[in-house]
Structures are given as structure tokens and as C-alpha cells.
């Protein structure tokens, strides 16, 4: 599924990845061109500043989520963690009276603990990440509601809120930008240039082979959930500062955008395939589209249609293309791929579905 | 009977396993009665006056959605788009019914049509292209809601314009039971029947229980899965009409973010989130139970803000319970295999 | 002898040929079945019986040859069609619907109805009737979850009866049963034969075959080598048929200097898999662990390596005790396991060759955990030369390689770690003859380099040709140990099928 346009098993992997990533960035370029053409405000520094700032939380969470989905798991509770860590941050600062830096640390720690709980339930108790994180989605949001109720905390030191929405000097670059770029680079290195990353891909491609390769699958999954929780915690602080508000419904529904971006970035929902660069491109594409919609005066609520369509097509298109390819290979004759042998023979990975 | 007949050593455990399933319904009733009892004891007002009627009115919408979702979950799928579909159905139905001066029956027809449409799209994507239902319905969740926002253009329907017959449906009772709950109950009984007595229902259990085997015995997985999603959509469409009756106020955010409450109701009601087992009646009881707990928490003076956290805990507990039951039966099989090796070494 | 009123021929397989890649699984095979008989289908692992069973089950299609059922050509290639034509296969571990009742499992997708509604009482009663006919006491209304394997098989047999199957194939049904369950199954088989059904019994337990069957067909290397009424033959003759090939393959076994004990296993037990397994392998030695598939050989290897747990006993590597369930430690201390199923266990199929080959070397190649593609590719190219792996590009996915080159990639991955002890599980299964010889050369070379090699294999020529010493396993226990010069195909087969008397008889 890596290659959007080709699935030739004989193509070197680099070529196939190249195709997918480039496709995303080409679409991004096209959207940018359209933006410049149809709206004079699109090309302004202010707009780009907004795009980068708006993408912040999604990018922060999409990074660990990429690794998590590559490992074959998923976390639907991230938006609730964003909400909860923001609430913990605001509550401990405003009502608890702790120094704001400590409050922020507590918020991030909350995220890490949430991730640890998810990891415990999924990796240790083998409960299935979909079911578990649907439940913790409700649970973490519930805690946020229980802590702050209908109240919100909106008073923070100016220095901190400036970090949330101001830009660096007179440029259009948001102050959060260096932080986000740092995390992107960290995760890109982690995914593509470390043993850890190599093993995560292995786990996602074939858990059994991973065990035989002496990889401690449970530990790895647990670490990935904790990473995702921690990064959601960081995103929770950024979100709170950006809007100067901690309340129970911060970032509600954000998990949808994060997962859409990750899948659109070429990560397979079935695990084992994907790259950080594809996801970064998809996040930028997503943010640019959103900004363009905004400038055209279309309500952000309507933009959720785009989110949904992107999410579904990110999964449908590779599947549909593979079907087409298979049909073509079939027509070209079965000689191209011969089952290897009877005893260990290739199991059909995909049931042909239905009738 | 000739030949060595080995009395199946597992029969008693089997009986127990079966009782456990039926026991699930019984224990749900028990928990429900207990929850109501405790709450009423602490706060007599909970059952007094219109307390019980309010409880049933409050359960009707979630209840019918649970009835719709159950076949989908039994077939090892999930439908997260139902709350959005409910909102869409409620709003679009009114937007057609109100200007035309139509009433109850037209409303149900329109609502059902909208629900069926969304359900069919979900079903075709899931069953036709083999895409995980979670991804598909997470997508349609936001697509449907976005369409609703676009269509409503910040509009709203208030009680003064809503057809009186719909409002009456939400207020009136027959035999002390609210009409909208009767409707939910009717669909629940119908679904319970077809899940138990028709090949469609049985095939859904088979698909959820062992998908490869279902394929092998020639079950039309595509068609059955599609039907399950159409049913879920249909119920969400009807739920939209009930929603109008219950709240007499509809805007684009109607029933937003309520999908997890329905999933909780279904799972707490004993439907296995990993597919294969569960009943419609259990799911309906699950919906009642989370409603009672929500009302009960308020009645005994717990901050209502805790309600969602409680739902989350209920959901994790229910999932964990299913897992423990599954592990137990695995452990039993393991013991049988161990006996086998023991016996063989003894033979030699 | 077995019951049955044998009459006409019901199923005829003639000139059956089937190839999988480079392996000829069936070579002009034939099979003749008559109604009312219990027919044994015998052969070593890989002799072609499973392929033949799968053809009749509708899973595979023959390349050439004919299958005739009741005088009509049998429609191949669809499990459902096979069932509808009257052939049912009972697998060793049936696949029931755990959440459905036994009655529903029997009548699945054909439940009796009145109008649209299913008549549950009728379903239950008819199932009860079938169970009674088979002489088993099972409650039709219980769920299939938690049912013992023996009972699951009975449910499948009841299903076959309800479908009015004329041929019932049982693929090693007794392998996972207790002796009382086996006795019950045999009585069920006799009842089926009395009703005019043809029962095909695929088994390695020759005592059971001789107790219940009336006819026997023996296969070897894809060919049918013998057909006989059971009372005209004997266990030792059947074993001769099964293994009676000429040993004409050349094995590149070189003599190596045998050193100290590298791997020692002391009475290893795993409750459900194997019992009291003790063995040792010395440096420079190739030791074979022979036996039939399912005898517990792979399970022992997995327990030694640490992928699976074990209950008691110890594993000693280079004089040091190896902790259980710690594959990481095993690898670090110099143990390597090339698993049985390279596609499911040995490789990450969509990853590149380089990723796969370098997987176990990540810790040694990387600096502070950092690794680059270049490091992986360099390593891979080094091993490509040593092992003659054929690929277009080290970055090509390993699934694009032929089976033999895939196997070499797995070997490269583990040899790269320079292990002291190399465990290989079915190292040449499903690969072509030329590559096979290369793998054998590699194993021999490894031993010559001073590594201890433990080779699990079902192929007797390979065992006899490669091993310095041979252990034989049967149903979770070691039943024989023999040196290279005293081993024969027959001796191994007798030990592998648990025929102790005969082995003793041959031991001077």
C-alpha cells in the first residue's frame, strides 16, 4: 500500500515511497497555487502564520500516532488527553496555585499517565486498542469534565500566552514553530534512523516474526502509547495557551483530524507501512485546505466534511488501486506470482469479501 | 448405543457457559433494579411523580440506537456515524415536514429514508471495499455532521413551529409508558425476533463469531454486512424523529458526540465488542442502565459532570469482563490438552 | 477387521499432478475409494497426502489428472462445491462458530425453516438424532465455545451426515485426542462405514490404522507407491513403503572437529506440548531432531529459544543457564533460531531484503541506537556474496524473492549474528533442489566453523545425509537417539510413529 500508483513487488522500496510522498507534496503545491489564484489574502504572511499555528497540535500528535499506527495499534483517546492535560494545567495553575511551569509539567505528566493506562490495557491485557481507546476517550474527557465542570481557566501570564499565539519577532513564524519542528525531526529520526524505528515497522508488519526476531512486542507497544499520550499532553498545553483557555471540551473531535492526517500521509491502517515525511506533507495539506476554506468564508463546521472525505479516501484509494492492480496482474497471467509451497504456502491475506 | 461412549466431560461447563449468557440478561435486570432501588432509597423523588416516565423518555433515543447498533457489533463491526445521522434526520425531516404542514407519518418516512441512505453508504464502503468500519464510520460521522451544518446554515426549529403531533408523541403515554418508548420497544422486539429467527440474523452471529469459517460455509458476507449497516442507519433515522419528539428543539448540533454513549449502552448490555455474541434486549437494558446511573448519580447528589467518566469506566469494565470470560474458556481448553499429554506419558 | 459392506467404487483419482513453485507435490498419484470402507492414506510429511486431501476438499486444483466421483467428474477448486458434491473433510482442529450452539453449527446456513422463521426445536431434535446415531452424548443446545477438540470433530461429522456426504476425509483427527476419545472416534468411524459412507483416515498412528481400517494407500514423494487391503500387509511393510526410497541424493557433509557441548537441554517440560526432553549438541556437530510434524519438535525449539514458555527443566548454553522467555538474551548469548515458517515467522515480507538481513544486527551495527540504510545494505551485500542470494536490489521487498532465496535471507540474518548454536527448523521445506543443496552446504560449513547445529527435519534423506547424531520425537517425547552410522530410514520411522517394539527388535 506504500505505493499509491504502483504495487510492483519488484520495484525497489525507495521508488515506491518516493511516489507516495511526492504525490502528497504535489497535491499540496496544487492547493497552494489554487489558493494564490483565487484569494488575495491567501498569500499573506498572516495566513501562513495561521496555517502553521493551526497545524501545531495535529502535527505534535500525528508524529507519535504515525509510529503507533505503523505498529498496528491506534489511539482514539488523544483529543480527550489534550482536553484533560489542558484542564490539569489550568486547574493546578489557577486553583492549585502552583508555579505555571510546574502546572505545565503536571499537564504533560497527565498525558503520559493516560498513555500508560492505554498501553497497559492494550499491550499487557491484550484488550484491543480500538475498544480500549474508545472507552478511554470517554473516560479522559469525563475526568476533564469532572475537574473543571462548566468553568474555564482563562488567565495565564502574558509571556506564556504569547508563546501560544504570537510570532517570532516581526516574522510570520509562530513561536511554537521551533518546538514543533524539533519534534518532527526527533520523530523522523526515531522512525527512520534508529533500531527502535526498524523494530516498530517489524512489529506492524508481522507480530509473530517480530517475536521470533527477539523483539519485546509488549514493551514496544507500551512505549508507543506512552509517547502518544505524552505528546498529546504537550499538545494540550500548546492548545490551552493558544486559545488562552482550559476547559473540558478543548480539542473535542481532534482525534479525527489526527488520524485522517496520518492515514492521508500514506500510513497503512493495517500497520507496517508509512513515513513521517508523508504525514508531515499530509498535515500541511490539511492545514492549507482548512485555511483556504476559512478565507473563502466557509464555516469550519463544514470543513469537517473535508476531514471525513480525506479520511475515507486515504484508506479507499490504496485499496481500490491495489484491487485494480491485482485484476491487471490476474489478466496478465498467473505466472507472475506462484504460491511458494504447500505446507507454509501463502495464505490469502485478504478475504475476497462477500459473495 | 453401542461402542465406548465417553460422557462429554465438558457438558456441565457448557451449561454453565450458556447460563452465563442468559445470566447476563438476568444480572442486567438485577443491576438495573438495584440501581433504581438504591437511588430511590437515597432520594425518593427519583421515582416519584414523573420520575419513571422521564427515565423511559430519556432512554428512547439511545435505546433505539442501541437496537440499531447491536447487529453491527455482533458482526464484528462498529458504526460511529449514528449520532450524526440522528441529528441529520431530525433536522432534515423538520425542514421538509414543517413547510409542507405534514405530520407524524411523513416524518417517519423521511427520517427512515435519510437513515437508510447513510447506512447504505457505510455498508457499501465497509463490506464492498473491505475497509475497517471504524475508519469508514469515523469519516461519515464528520461528513454527515458537516453536511448538516452546511444544510442548516445556523437555522433551528423551536417548539412553536414543530408539528404538534410530533411534540405530542414525546409527551403522551399509553399505559403509563411514553409513546416514544413504545416505538423503541416495538423495534427492539422486531429486531430481537429477526436476529434470532431469520437467516440474516444468524449469519450475522456467524460472521462475528468466526469470519473465515463464515466465508467457508458460503455465507454472503457482503450482503449480510450491508444489511446490518442499513439497519443501523434506519434506526438512526427513526431515532432522529424520536429526538424531535423528546426535545422539541432541533439545530445542527442535535445529538452531537453521543455515539459513545450508545456504544457504552450496547457493550454494557452484554454485546461482545469483538463480535459474535449479545442480544438486542440486553442492549436495550444497557441503554436503560446507563440512563438510570446518570439519573441516579444526580439524584444522590453526585456532580453530573462525573457522568461521562462513569460511562468510560463502565465501558472498560464491560470490555474487560468479556476478555476474562474468553480467557477462562481458553484456559479450560489448555487444561484438556495438558491432560492429553499427561495421559500419553502415562501410557508409555 | 473393520466393519463395512464394501461394494462399488465411489471416488477415483487418476494421474494426479500438482506443482507448487519448484516442488512437485503430486506425481501421477492415484487413489481408489469404495463405499463402506475405512481407507487409510499414509505417507511421510510431504509425501503428498495433504495436497491430495486439499484437492478433494476443494482447496487446490490439480494441474492435470482426473477425479471422478460417483461416475461423474468432480468439480474442483471450491470448498463449498466439494461439500455439495458429497465430500467432507474433518480437520485436526475444526473451525466451528464458538458463539453458536452445536445444533446451529451442524445446520449452519441451512437451518430448517417454516416460512421465514427458523424452527429451533426441529434443529435441536435433528441434531440430537444425528448425535445419537453417532453414539455420542452431546447437548445440541450448548455453545461450541470451550468444546474439546474430539467433540468439535463429532460436530463436524454430524454436519457431514446432515449434508449426506458420501466421502468423509479425516485429516490426522486423532493427533490431539486422548485414548478414550480415539476409541470413541473409531466407533464413530465404524458406524459411518456401516451406513455405507467411505471414510478416509489420514494418520501417522499405525496401530490405530491397523485397528480400524480395511484398505490402505501409501504415498511417497507425491506418488502412490502401494495399495493393499489391510489384512494383506503389516506395520513393518507399510513403513518400508513409506520410506523405501533409494538414497541417491548427495549431501555435502564434511567432517568437522567435534568440540565441547554448546547446547544442553535438561528434562524440559511444557504441560501441553512436550515432556522430559533432554538433549545436547556439541560444537562442530550437526544434530537432527527428527519426527513427524506435530510431534513437538518445533515447540521444543521455540521453548529453547525463549519465544514460548516452559514449565520445568533447564537450557544451558555454553555452560551458562539460559533464562526462560528471553529471546533477547538468547540471541545475545549466541543462540539463533531459523523458524519453521519463513513467511509467518522468519521474515517481514514487505520489508526490503536489507532490513530483514540486518534485523538481528541492529544493536551491533547501530551507534547509540542510530542506524542508516547504508549500514544495512553493506551488511546484506557481504552476506549476499557468502550465501549467493539472488536479488535485483537489496532494497527490494523480500517477498519478491524466490522461496529459496527467502530462506537464504533468513539464514543470512541469523548467521550474521555469528551464533554458537544454530537451530534450524525445516530448513529446506518448499525450496528447489539446487538451493536445497546450497543450504545443506551452508549448514555443513557452519558446523565445520565450529558452530553447533540442531536441525529439525521431516525429510529422512536430509536427516540421514546431514546429521552426526539423530534424536527422534514422538508425541512430545524423545523416543530414540542414534549415531549417524547406526541410523536407517526404517529405524527413524519406527521411532517417529511410536512403534517401540520394532525398534527394540532391530537393536541387535
Short mmCIF file of C-alpha atoms in Angstrom, two decimals, chain A residues 55-340:
data_model
loop_
_atom_site.label_atom_id
_atom_site.label_comp_id
_atom_site.label_asym_id
_atom_site.label_seq_id
_atom_site.Cartn_x
_atom_site.Cartn_y
_atom_site.Cartn_z
CA UNK A 55 -1.47 22.70 12.50
CA UNK A 56 0.56 22.69 15.70
CA UNK A 57 -1.40 20.28 17.87
CA UNK A 58 -2.31 17.99 14.98
CA UNK A 59 1.35 17.77 13.97
CA UNK A 60 2.52 17.12 17.53
CA UNK A 61 0.10 14.22 17.98
CA UNK A 62 0.38 12.89 14.44
CA UNK A 63 4.09 12.20 14.95
CA UNK A 64 3.77 9.51 17.65
CA UNK A 65 0.44 8.40 16.16
CA UNK A 66 2.29 7.59 12.94
CA UNK A 67 4.56 5.20 14.80
CA UNK A 68 1.64 3.79 16.77
CA UNK A 69 -0.41 3.04 13.66
CA UNK A 70 2.67 1.62 11.93
CA UNK A 71 2.99 -0.76 14.88
CA UNK A 72 -0.56 -1.94 14.19
CA UNK A 73 -2.37 -0.15 17.02
CA UNK A 74 -4.41 3.05 17.21
CA UNK A 75 -5.26 5.61 19.86
CA UNK A 76 -8.66 7.32 19.62
CA UNK A 77 -8.34 8.95 23.03
CA UNK A 78 -5.74 11.59 22.05
CA UNK A 79 -8.17 14.51 21.81
CA UNK A 80 -9.51 13.68 25.27
CA UNK A 81 -5.94 13.62 26.56
CA UNK A 82 -5.41 17.06 25.01
CA UNK A 83 -8.51 18.26 26.86
CA UNK A 84 -7.57 16.61 30.15
CA UNK A 85 -3.96 17.76 30.21
CA UNK A 86 -5.08 21.31 29.42
CA UNK A 87 -7.59 21.13 32.27
CA UNK A 88 -4.98 19.77 34.69
CA UNK A 89 -2.61 22.54 33.59
CA UNK A 90 -5.21 25.28 34.04
CA UNK A 91 -6.64 23.86 37.25
CA UNK A 92 -3.37 23.33 39.08
CA UNK A 93 -2.12 26.73 38.00
CA UNK A 94 -5.24 28.75 38.77
CA UNK A 95 -6.84 26.86 41.65
CA UNK A 96 -3.85 24.89 42.90
CA UNK A 97 -1.61 27.89 42.93
CA UNK A 98 1.48 26.02 41.71
CA UNK A 99 4.04 27.79 39.53
CA UNK A 100 2.96 27.73 35.92
CA UNK A 101 5.96 25.72 34.78
CA UNK A 102 5.10 23.03 37.31
CA UNK A 103 1.47 23.13 36.16
CA UNK A 104 2.59 22.60 32.58
CA UNK A 105 4.76 19.69 33.66
CA UNK A 106 1.80 18.20 35.52
CA UNK A 107 -0.31 18.54 32.38
CA UNK A 108 2.26 16.70 30.31
CA UNK A 109 2.68 14.08 33.03
CA UNK A 110 -1.09 13.55 32.95
CA UNK A 111 -0.78 12.85 29.23
CA UNK A 112 1.99 10.34 29.88
CA UNK A 113 -0.12 8.60 32.54
CA UNK A 114 -3.13 8.44 30.21
CA UNK A 115 -0.88 6.87 27.57
CA UNK A 116 0.47 4.44 30.14
CA UNK A 117 -3.08 3.37 31.03
CA UNK A 118 -3.91 2.82 27.36
CA UNK A 119 -0.67 0.90 26.93
CA UNK A 120 -1.36 -1.24 29.97
CA UNK A 121 -4.86 -2.16 28.77
CA UNK A 122 -3.76 -2.81 25.18
CA UNK A 123 -0.27 -4.27 25.49
CA UNK A 124 -0.48 -6.03 28.84
CA UNK A 125 -4.11 -7.10 28.98
CA UNK A 126 -4.40 -7.57 25.19
CA UNK A 127 -7.77 -5.84 25.04
CA UNK A 128 -7.65 -4.43 21.51
CA UNK A 129 -6.69 -0.80 21.02
CA UNK A 130 -9.91 0.24 19.26
CA UNK A 131 -12.17 -0.88 22.07
CA UNK A 132 -9.84 0.34 24.80
CA UNK A 133 -9.26 3.81 23.42
CA UNK A 134 -12.93 4.35 22.58
CA UNK A 135 -13.54 3.71 26.26
CA UNK A 136 -10.67 5.89 27.50
CA UNK A 137 -11.80 8.59 25.08
CA UNK A 138 -14.94 8.82 27.20
CA UNK A 139 -13.02 8.30 30.44
CA UNK A 140 -10.38 11.02 29.97
CA UNK A 141 -12.93 13.52 28.71
CA UNK A 142 -15.05 12.56 31.69
CA UNK A 143 -12.18 13.37 34.07
CA UNK A 144 -11.73 16.73 32.37
CA UNK A 145 -15.43 17.44 32.86
CA UNK A 146 -15.31 16.27 36.44
CA UNK A 147 -12.36 18.51 37.31
CA UNK A 148 -13.48 21.80 35.77
CA UNK A 149 -17.18 21.28 35.14
CA UNK A 150 -18.52 24.19 33.15
CA UNK A 151 -15.80 26.55 34.30
CA UNK A 152 -12.83 27.57 32.31
CA UNK A 153 -9.44 28.92 33.24
CA UNK A 154 -8.51 31.82 31.02
CA UNK A 155 -5.89 33.76 32.94
CA UNK A 156 -2.26 33.00 32.26
CA UNK A 157 0.89 35.09 32.35
CA UNK A 158 1.28 37.03 29.16
CA UNK A 159 4.68 35.57 28.46
CA UNK A 160 3.09 32.13 28.27
CA UNK A 161 0.07 33.01 26.16
CA UNK A 162 2.32 34.91 23.80
CA UNK A 163 4.11 31.64 23.26
CA UNK A 164 0.75 30.20 22.21
CA UNK A 165 -0.29 32.72 19.59
CA UNK A 166 2.45 35.27 18.97
CA UNK A 167 5.05 35.12 16.25
CA UNK A 168 8.82 35.29 16.46
CA UNK A 169 9.87 38.93 16.28
CA UNK A 170 8.31 40.53 13.25
CA UNK A 171 8.28 37.37 11.16
CA UNK A 172 5.19 35.30 10.41
CA UNK A 173 6.64 32.28 12.16
CA UNK A 174 4.65 31.33 15.28
CA UNK A 175 6.65 30.94 18.46
CA UNK A 176 5.51 27.36 18.75
CA UNK A 177 7.06 26.60 15.37
CA UNK A 178 10.60 25.75 16.56
CA UNK A 179 9.13 23.40 19.15
CA UNK A 180 7.05 21.62 16.53
CA UNK A 181 9.90 21.39 14.04
CA UNK A 182 12.10 19.95 16.75
CA UNK A 183 9.57 17.24 17.47
CA UNK A 184 9.11 16.48 13.75
CA UNK A 185 12.86 15.99 13.38
CA UNK A 186 13.05 13.90 16.52
CA UNK A 187 10.30 11.60 15.35
CA UNK A 188 11.65 11.43 11.82
CA UNK A 189 14.99 10.26 13.21
CA UNK A 190 13.27 7.88 15.60
CA UNK A 191 11.17 6.34 12.85
CA UNK A 192 13.71 6.15 10.05
CA UNK A 193 17.18 6.19 11.53
CA UNK A 194 17.08 4.11 14.69
CA UNK A 195 16.85 0.47 15.67
CA UNK A 196 13.72 1.38 17.61
CA UNK A 197 12.03 2.57 14.42
CA UNK A 198 13.13 -0.51 12.49
CA UNK A 199 11.59 -2.75 15.10
CA UNK A 200 8.34 -0.77 15.21
CA UNK A 201 7.91 -1.35 11.47
CA UNK A 202 8.66 -5.03 12.03
CA UNK A 203 6.01 -5.35 14.73
CA UNK A 204 3.43 -3.75 12.46
CA UNK A 205 4.25 -5.95 9.52
CA UNK A 206 4.25 -9.27 11.31
CA UNK A 207 3.92 -9.61 15.07
CA UNK A 208 4.87 -13.26 15.06
CA UNK A 209 8.03 -12.69 13.06
CA UNK A 210 8.82 -9.83 15.45
CA UNK A 211 8.69 -12.25 18.38
CA UNK A 212 10.96 -14.66 16.56
CA UNK A 213 13.29 -11.73 15.90
CA UNK A 214 13.60 -11.34 19.69
CA UNK A 215 11.69 -8.05 19.82
CA UNK A 216 9.75 -7.46 23.05
CA UNK A 217 6.49 -6.51 21.42
CA UNK A 218 4.67 -5.67 24.66
CA UNK A 219 7.32 -3.22 25.81
CA UNK A 220 7.48 -1.53 22.42
CA UNK A 221 3.72 -1.04 22.24
CA UNK A 222 3.62 0.27 25.74
CA UNK A 223 6.35 2.79 24.94
CA UNK A 224 4.46 3.91 21.83
CA UNK A 225 1.26 4.51 23.80
CA UNK A 226 3.16 6.48 26.44
CA UNK A 227 4.82 8.55 23.69
CA UNK A 228 1.44 9.26 22.14
CA UNK A 229 -0.04 10.23 25.50
CA UNK A 230 2.91 12.46 26.35
CA UNK A 231 2.81 14.26 23.02
CA UNK A 232 -0.95 14.72 23.41
CA UNK A 233 -0.15 16.27 26.78
CA UNK A 234 2.29 18.67 25.15
CA UNK A 235 -0.36 19.46 22.55
CA UNK A 236 -2.82 20.07 25.38
CA UNK A 237 -0.57 22.77 26.87
CA UNK A 238 0.02 24.38 23.47
CA UNK A 239 -3.70 24.33 22.71
CA UNK A 240 -4.58 25.86 26.08
CA UNK A 241 -2.07 28.67 25.64
CA UNK A 242 -3.01 29.28 22.04
CA UNK A 243 -6.64 29.90 22.96
CA UNK A 244 -5.83 31.13 26.45
CA UNK A 245 -8.47 28.78 27.75
CA UNK A 246 -8.54 25.50 29.62
CA UNK A 247 -11.96 23.94 29.57
CA UNK A 248 -13.41 20.46 29.43
CA UNK A 249 -14.23 20.44 25.73
CA UNK A 250 -10.87 21.65 24.42
CA UNK A 251 -9.95 19.96 21.11
CA UNK A 252 -13.03 17.74 21.07
CA UNK A 253 -13.04 15.67 17.89
CA UNK A 254 -9.37 16.39 17.18
CA UNK A 255 -8.57 12.65 17.02
CA UNK A 256 -10.43 12.54 13.74
CA UNK A 257 -8.18 15.17 12.17
CA UNK A 258 -5.04 13.49 13.54
CA UNK A 259 -5.96 10.05 12.24
CA UNK A 260 -7.08 11.49 8.89
CA UNK A 261 -3.73 13.23 8.51
CA UNK A 262 -1.76 10.12 9.42
CA UNK A 263 -3.67 7.89 7.02
CA UNK A 264 -3.61 10.51 4.28
CA UNK A 265 0.15 10.63 4.79
CA UNK A 266 0.38 7.10 3.47
CA UNK A 267 0.41 5.17 6.73
CA UNK A 268 -1.45 1.90 6.35
CA UNK A 269 -4.32 1.42 8.78
CA UNK A 270 -3.25 -2.25 8.86
CA UNK A 271 0.23 -1.32 10.12
CA UNK A 272 3.77 -1.76 8.90
CA UNK A 273 3.85 0.93 6.23
CA UNK A 274 4.28 4.69 6.23
CA UNK A 275 6.72 7.54 6.71
CA UNK A 276 6.97 10.67 8.84
CA UNK A 277 7.55 12.81 5.73
CA UNK A 278 4.32 11.67 4.14
CA UNK A 279 2.44 12.54 7.31
CA UNK A 280 4.08 15.97 7.58
CA UNK A 281 3.03 16.65 3.98
CA UNK A 282 -0.48 15.48 4.71
CA UNK A 283 -0.68 17.71 7.80
CA UNK A 284 0.45 20.73 5.79
CA UNK A 285 -2.04 19.86 3.06
CA UNK A 286 -4.78 19.56 5.63
CA UNK A 287 -3.92 22.90 7.28
CA UNK A 288 -3.67 24.70 3.95
CA UNK A 289 -7.05 23.40 2.86
CA UNK A 290 -8.58 24.47 6.14
CA UNK A 291 -7.13 27.97 5.82
CA UNK A 292 -8.37 28.23 2.26
CA UNK A 293 -11.86 27.25 3.35
CA UNK A 294 -11.71 29.83 6.10
CA UNK A 295 -10.65 32.57 3.75
CA UNK A 296 -13.44 31.65 1.38
CA UNK A 297 -15.83 32.20 4.25
CA UNK A 298 -16.88 28.59 4.63
CA UNK A 299 -17.67 27.59 8.20
CA UNK A 300 -15.15 25.37 10.00
CA UNK A 301 -18.02 23.04 10.79
CA UNK A 302 -18.42 22.37 7.11
CA UNK A 303 -14.71 21.66 6.86
CA UNK A 304 -15.38 18.50 8.85
CA UNK A 305 -16.88 17.13 5.64
CA UNK A 306 -13.46 17.52 4.04
CA UNK A 307 -11.85 15.80 7.02
CA UNK A 308 -14.19 12.86 6.69
CA UNK A 309 -13.77 12.57 2.94
CA UNK A 310 -9.97 12.73 3.28
CA UNK A 311 -10.03 10.06 5.97
CA UNK A 312 -12.12 7.65 3.93
CA UNK A 313 -10.33 8.28 0.66
CA UNK A 314 -6.93 7.86 2.34
CA UNK A 315 -7.95 4.27 3.01
CA UNK A 316 -10.16 3.65 -0.01
CA UNK A 317 -7.76 4.83 -2.70
CA UNK A 318 -4.87 2.48 -1.89
CA UNK A 319 -7.28 -0.44 -1.50
CA UNK A 320 -9.06 0.36 -4.75
CA UNK A 321 -5.78 0.81 -6.63
CA UNK A 322 -4.47 -2.47 -5.32
CA UNK A 323 -7.66 -4.16 -6.46
CA UNK A 324 -7.13 -2.70 -9.92
CA UNK A 325 -3.51 -3.84 -9.92
CA UNK A 326 -4.48 -7.32 -8.83
CA UNK A 327 -7.08 -7.51 -11.56
CA UNK A 328 -4.45 -6.46 -14.08
CA UNK A 329 -1.89 -8.95 -12.79
CA UNK A 330 -4.56 -11.59 -12.98
CA UNK A 331 -5.25 -10.75 -16.60
CA UNK A 332 -1.57 -10.73 -17.39
CA UNK A 333 -1.45 -14.32 -16.30
CA UNK A 334 -0.92 -16.08 -13.05
CA UNK A 335 2.71 -16.81 -13.90
CA UNK A 336 3.97 -13.66 -12.21
CA UNK A 337 3.29 -14.95 -8.74
CA UNK A 338 3.34 -18.58 -7.83
CA UNK A 339 2.39 -19.85 -4.40
CA UNK A 340 5.61 -20.85 -2.75
#
